[in-house]
Amino acid sequence: MNDHAPFRDPGYEVSAVRVIPRGRAVYVPATERPSVSVRHLLGYEPFTTMCANFGASPRDLASSITILGDVLRQHREAIHSRGVEAPAAVFLGNVLVGLREDASWVRYGDEFPSAGTEHHQYEVLHLLDLLMDSDETTYGRCVEMIGSWAGL
């Protein structure tokens, strides 16, 4: 692991993420190529570069959903104005995957990848919006629910 890398697992491009086709019966064998279990998705670098410019360490952000959530809320205008929502969502998903050993990335059809376990997936673009733009009570509940899911 690189001493400055925020995540310990090897990074993969989105093309390596397991795809669950939409509109197909589960019992029909898929013809897609087998994929690896992606625990670290690449593509968050514009977000971490922006955060580093604000003095936030990517390793610190990756260490806690609360730290990340607070930074997301503090810099929401910059995230929106610089168009780094997708990279921020990828970083958020990587943090979620890092919270549980059984978590990974998955894509449903051609949708933006989701992060979580087999039984509970987070649509990270929607979760990002919730963390950044909700009122304090909703934000607190959201962080609490993630902590409960993670077993914290």
mmCIF file of N, CA and C in Angstrom, residues 41-105:
data_model
loop_
_atom_site.group_PDB
_atom_site.id
_atom_site.type_symbol
_atom_site.label_atom_id
_atom_site.label_comp_id
_atom_site.label_asym_id
_atom_site.label_seq_id
_atom_site.Cartn_x
_atom_site.Cartn_y
_atom_site.Cartn_z
ATOM 1 N N LEU A 41 -12.643 1.569 -5.942
ATOM 2 C CA LEU A 41 -12.934 2.070 -7.280
ATOM 3 C C LEU A 41 -12.151 3.353 -7.520
ATOM 4 N N LEU A 42 -11.497 3.434 -8.658
ATOM 5 C CA LEU A 42 -10.748 4.640 -9.020
ATOM 6 C C LEU A 42 -11.699 5.684 -9.592
ATOM 7 N N GLY A 43 -11.218 6.904 -9.682
ATOM 8 C CA GLY A 43 -12.009 7.977 -10.275
ATOM 9 C C GLY A 43 -12.349 9.090 -9.300
ATOM 10 N N TYR A 44 -11.852 9.029 -8.081
ATOM 11 C CA TYR A 44 -12.146 10.025 -7.055
ATOM 12 C C TYR A 44 -11.086 11.119 -6.974
ATOM 13 N N GLU A 45 -10.043 11.029 -7.777
ATOM 14 C CA GLU A 45 -8.897 11.917 -7.658
ATOM 15 C C GLU A 45 -9.235 13.406 -7.768
ATOM 16 N N PRO A 46 -10.144 13.843 -8.660
ATOM 17 C CA PRO A 46 -10.480 15.276 -8.667
ATOM 18 C C PRO A 46 -11.051 15.755 -7.326
ATOM 19 N N PHE A 47 -11.788 14.895 -6.667
ATOM 20 C CA PHE A 47 -12.336 15.247 -5.351
ATOM 21 C C PHE A 47 -11.226 15.354 -4.306
ATOM 22 N N THR A 48 -10.312 14.383 -4.264
ATOM 23 C CA THR A 48 -9.258 14.430 -3.247
ATOM 24 C C THR A 48 -8.287 15.581 -3.512
ATOM 25 N N THR A 49 -8.062 15.916 -4.772
ATOM 26 C CA THR A 49 -7.219 17.067 -5.091
ATOM 27 C C THR A 49 -7.853 18.342 -4.559
ATOM 28 N N MET A 50 -9.163 18.496 -4.779
ATOM 29 C CA MET A 50 -9.872 19.660 -4.269
ATOM 30 C C MET A 50 -9.790 19.708 -2.740
ATOM 31 N N CYS A 51 -10.010 18.575 -2.096
ATOM 32 C CA CYS A 51 -9.961 18.531 -0.626
ATOM 33 C C CYS A 51 -8.569 18.866 -0.101
ATOM 34 N N ALA A 52 -7.548 18.352 -0.763
ATOM 35 C CA ALA A 52 -6.172 18.651 -0.350
ATOM 36 C C ALA A 52 -5.902 20.151 -0.446
ATOM 37 N N ASN A 53 -6.464 20.800 -1.468
ATOM 38 C CA ASN A 53 -6.310 22.252 -1.599
ATOM 39 C C ASN A 53 -6.986 22.996 -0.452
ATOM 40 N N PHE A 54 -7.995 22.383 0.162
ATOM 41 C CA PHE A 54 -8.669 22.969 1.321
ATOM 42 C C PHE A 54 -8.015 22.543 2.633
ATOM 43 N N GLY A 55 -6.968 21.728 2.547
ATOM 44 C CA GLY A 55 -6.257 21.282 3.745
ATOM 45 C C GLY A 55 -6.774 20.000 4.354
ATOM 46 N N ALA A 56 -7.641 19.279 3.651
ATOM 47 C CA ALA A 56 -8.191 18.016 4.166
ATOM 48 C C ALA A 56 -7.412 16.844 3.576
ATOM 49 N N SER A 57 -6.868 16.016 4.415
ATOM 50 C CA SER A 57 -6.097 14.857 3.990
ATOM 51 C C SER A 57 -7.021 13.741 3.504
ATOM 52 N N PRO A 58 -6.772 13.190 2.309
ATOM 53 C CA PRO A 58 -7.596 12.073 1.829
ATOM 54 C C PRO A 58 -7.593 10.882 2.793
ATOM 55 N N ARG A 59 -6.473 10.603 3.436
ATOM 56 C CA ARG A 59 -6.435 9.496 4.405
ATOM 57 C C ARG A 59 -7.351 9.770 5.588
ATOM 58 N N ASP A 60 -7.377 11.016 6.053
ATOM 59 C CA ASP A 60 -8.274 11.362 7.155
ATOM 60 C C ASP A 60 -9.735 11.232 6.729
ATOM 61 N N LEU A 61 -10.038 11.694 5.516
ATOM 62 C CA LEU A 61 -11.408 11.596 5.004
ATOM 63 C C LEU A 61 -11.852 10.146 4.882
ATOM 64 N N ALA A 62 -10.932 9.280 4.481
ATOM 65 C CA ALA A 62 -11.254 7.865 4.303
ATOM 66 C C ALA A 62 -11.387 7.125 5.628
ATOM 67 N N SER A 63 -10.939 7.722 6.709
ATOM 68 C CA SER A 63 -10.925 7.027 7.996
ATOM 69 C C SER A 63 -12.253 7.035 8.733
ATOM 70 N N SER A 64 -13.180 7.914 8.330
ATOM 71 C CA SER A 64 -14.420 8.054 9.099
ATOM 72 C C SER A 64 -15.536 8.654 8.248
ATOM 73 N N ILE A 65 -16.700 8.062 8.304
ATOM 74 C CA ILE A 65 -17.844 8.604 7.581
ATOM 75 C C ILE A 65 -18.238 9.961 8.156
ATOM 76 N N THR A 66 -18.022 10.173 9.438
ATOM 77 C CA THR A 66 -18.344 11.454 10.061
ATOM 78 C C THR A 66 -17.402 12.541 9.582
ATOM 79 N N ILE A 67 -16.107 12.250 9.546
ATOM 80 C CA ILE A 67 -15.138 13.236 9.049
ATOM 81 C C ILE A 67 -15.458 13.578 7.598
ATOM 82 N N LEU A 68 -15.684 12.554 6.776
ATOM 83 C CA LEU A 68 -16.005 12.786 5.373
ATOM 84 C C LEU A 68 -17.300 13.584 5.252
ATOM 85 N N GLY A 69 -18.327 13.188 5.970
ATOM 86 C CA GLY A 69 -19.607 13.890 5.895
ATOM 87 C C GLY A 69 -19.488 15.354 6.278
ATOM 88 N N ASP A 70 -18.720 15.642 7.317
ATOM 89 C CA ASP A 70 -18.536 17.036 7.737
ATOM 90 C C ASP A 70 -17.829 17.856 6.653
ATOM 91 N N VAL A 71 -16.835 17.266 6.005
ATOM 92 C CA VAL A 71 -16.122 17.971 4.928
ATOM 93 C C VAL A 71 -17.034 18.149 3.716
ATOM 94 N N LEU A 72 -17.824 17.125 3.398
ATOM 95 C CA LEU A 72 -18.768 17.250 2.290
ATOM 96 C C LEU A 72 -19.731 18.407 2.527
ATOM 97 N N ARG A 73 -20.232 18.526 3.738
ATOM 98 C CA ARG A 73 -21.178 19.595 4.066
ATOM 99 C C ARG A 73 -20.494 20.960 4.040
ATOM 100 N N GLN A 74 -19.292 21.014 4.564
ATOM 101 C CA GLN A 74 -18.564 22.282 4.633
ATOM 102 C C GLN A 74 -18.223 22.816 3.236
ATOM 103 N N HIS A 75 -17.958 21.912 2.293
ATOM 104 C CA HIS A 75 -17.505 22.326 0.958
ATOM 105 C C HIS A 75 -18.522 21.979 -0.141
ATOM 106 N N ARG A 76 -19.782 21.868 0.207
ATOM 107 C CA ARG A 76 -20.796 21.468 -0.780
ATOM 108 C C ARG A 76 -20.867 22.424 -1.964
ATOM 109 N N GLU A 77 -20.731 23.722 -1.733
ATOM 110 C CA GLU A 77 -20.795 24.671 -2.846
ATOM 111 C C GLU A 77 -19.644 24.432 -3.820
ATOM 112 N N ALA A 78 -18.451 24.202 -3.299
ATOM 113 C CA ALA A 78 -17.292 23.950 -4.162
ATOM 114 C C ALA A 78 -17.461 22.634 -4.926
ATOM 115 N N ILE A 79 -17.996 21.629 -4.271
ATOM 116 C CA ILE A 79 -18.226 20.338 -4.936
ATOM 117 C C ILE A 79 -19.182 20.521 -6.103
ATOM 118 N N HIS A 80 -20.260 21.250 -5.883
ATOM 119 C CA HIS A 80 -21.235 21.488 -6.952
ATOM 120 C C HIS A 80 -20.642 22.383 -8.046
ATOM 121 N N SER A 81 -20.007 23.476 -7.660
ATOM 122 C CA SER A 81 -19.518 24.429 -8.662
ATOM 123 C C SER A 81 -18.370 23.868 -9.490
ATOM 124 N N ARG A 82 -17.580 22.977 -8.924
ATOM 125 C CA ARG A 82 -16.455 22.386 -9.666
ATOM 126 C C ARG A 82 -16.844 21.100 -10.385
ATOM 127 N N GLY A 83 -18.085 20.659 -10.199
ATOM 128 C CA GLY A 83 -18.571 19.473 -10.896
ATOM 129 C C GLY A 83 -17.882 18.182 -10.484
ATOM 130 N N VAL A 84 -17.550 18.063 -9.200
ATOM 131 C CA VAL A 84 -16.867 16.847 -8.732
ATOM 132 C C VAL A 84 -17.799 15.945 -7.923
ATOM 133 N N GLU A 85 -19.101 16.005 -8.218
ATOM 134 C CA GLU A 85 -20.047 15.151 -7.505
ATOM 135 C C GLU A 85 -19.750 13.670 -7.740
ATOM 136 N N ALA A 86 -19.524 13.268 -8.979
ATOM 137 C CA ALA A 86 -19.251 11.849 -9.261
ATOM 138 C C ALA A 86 -17.964 11.380 -8.585
ATOM 139 N N PRO A 87 -16.843 12.123 -8.687
ATOM 140 C CA PRO A 87 -15.648 11.691 -7.952
ATOM 141 C C PRO A 87 -15.863 11.656 -6.439
ATOM 142 N N ALA A 88 -16.633 12.604 -5.912
ATOM 143 C CA ALA A 88 -16.925 12.589 -4.468
ATOM 144 C C ALA A 88 -17.764 11.368 -4.104
ATOM 145 N N ALA A 89 -18.698 10.995 -4.967
ATOM 146 C CA ALA A 89 -19.525 9.808 -4.718
ATOM 147 C C ALA A 89 -18.687 8.539 -4.767
ATOM 148 N N VAL A 90 -17.728 8.473 -5.671
ATOM 149 C CA VAL A 90 -16.831 7.312 -5.723
ATOM 150 C C VAL A 90 -16.025 7.227 -4.431
ATOM 151 N N PHE A 91 -15.500 8.356 -3.969
ATOM 152 C CA PHE A 91 -14.742 8.360 -2.713
ATOM 153 C C PHE A 91 -15.639 7.900 -1.563
ATOM 154 N N LEU A 92 -16.855 8.432 -1.500
ATOM 155 C CA LEU A 92 -17.811 8.037 -0.465
ATOM 156 C C LEU A 92 -18.069 6.538 -0.517
ATOM 157 N N GLY A 93 -18.279 5.993 -1.700
ATOM 158 C CA GLY A 93 -18.500 4.551 -1.834
ATOM 159 C C GLY A 93 -17.312 3.741 -1.366
ATOM 160 N N ASN A 94 -16.114 4.211 -1.666
ATOM 161 C CA ASN A 94 -14.910 3.514 -1.197
ATOM 162 C C ASN A 94 -14.832 3.516 0.328
ATOM 163 N N VAL A 95 -15.232 4.630 0.937
ATOM 164 C CA VAL A 95 -15.267 4.687 2.404
ATOM 165 C C VAL A 95 -16.268 3.678 2.939
ATOM 166 N N LEU A 96 -17.448 3.617 2.328
ATOM 167 C CA LEU A 96 -18.462 2.648 2.764
ATOM 168 C C LEU A 96 -17.938 1.217 2.642
ATOM 169 N N VAL A 97 -17.345 0.895 1.519
ATOM 170 C CA VAL A 97 -16.811 -0.455 1.300
ATOM 171 C C VAL A 97 -15.732 -0.774 2.334
ATOM 172 N N GLY A 98 -14.946 0.227 2.699
ATOM 173 C CA GLY A 98 -13.899 0.021 3.702
ATOM 174 C C GLY A 98 -14.421 -0.243 5.102
ATOM 175 N N LEU A 99 -15.688 0.053 5.347
ATOM 176 C CA LEU A 99 -16.261 -0.140 6.677
ATOM 177 C C LEU A 99 -16.636 -1.588 6.969
ATOM 178 N N ARG A 100 -16.801 -2.397 5.914
ATOM 179 C CA ARG A 100 -17.197 -3.799 6.107
ATOM 180 C C ARG A 100 -16.407 -4.697 5.178
ATOM 181 N N GLU A 101 -15.981 -5.818 5.701
ATOM 182 C CA GLU A 101 -15.200 -6.778 4.909
ATOM 183 C C GLU A 101 -16.023 -7.424 3.799
ATOM 184 N N ASP A 102 -17.342 -7.504 3.972
ATOM 185 C CA ASP A 102 -18.186 -8.152 2.970
ATOM 186 C C ASP A 102 -18.776 -7.162 1.963
ATOM 187 N N ALA A 103 -18.304 -5.933 1.967
ATOM 188 C CA ALA A 103 -18.823 -4.910 1.058
ATOM 189 C C ALA A 103 -17.972 -4.822 -0.209
ATOM 190 N N SER A 104 -18.621 -4.384 -1.289
ATOM 191 C CA SER A 104 -17.930 -4.180 -2.566
ATOM 192 C C SER A 104 -18.787 -3.273 -3.439
ATOM 193 N N TRP A 105 -18.313 -3.019 -4.643
ATOM 194 C CA TRP A 105 -19.037 -2.217 -5.629
ATOM 195 C C TRP A 105 -19.826 -3.129 -6.562
#
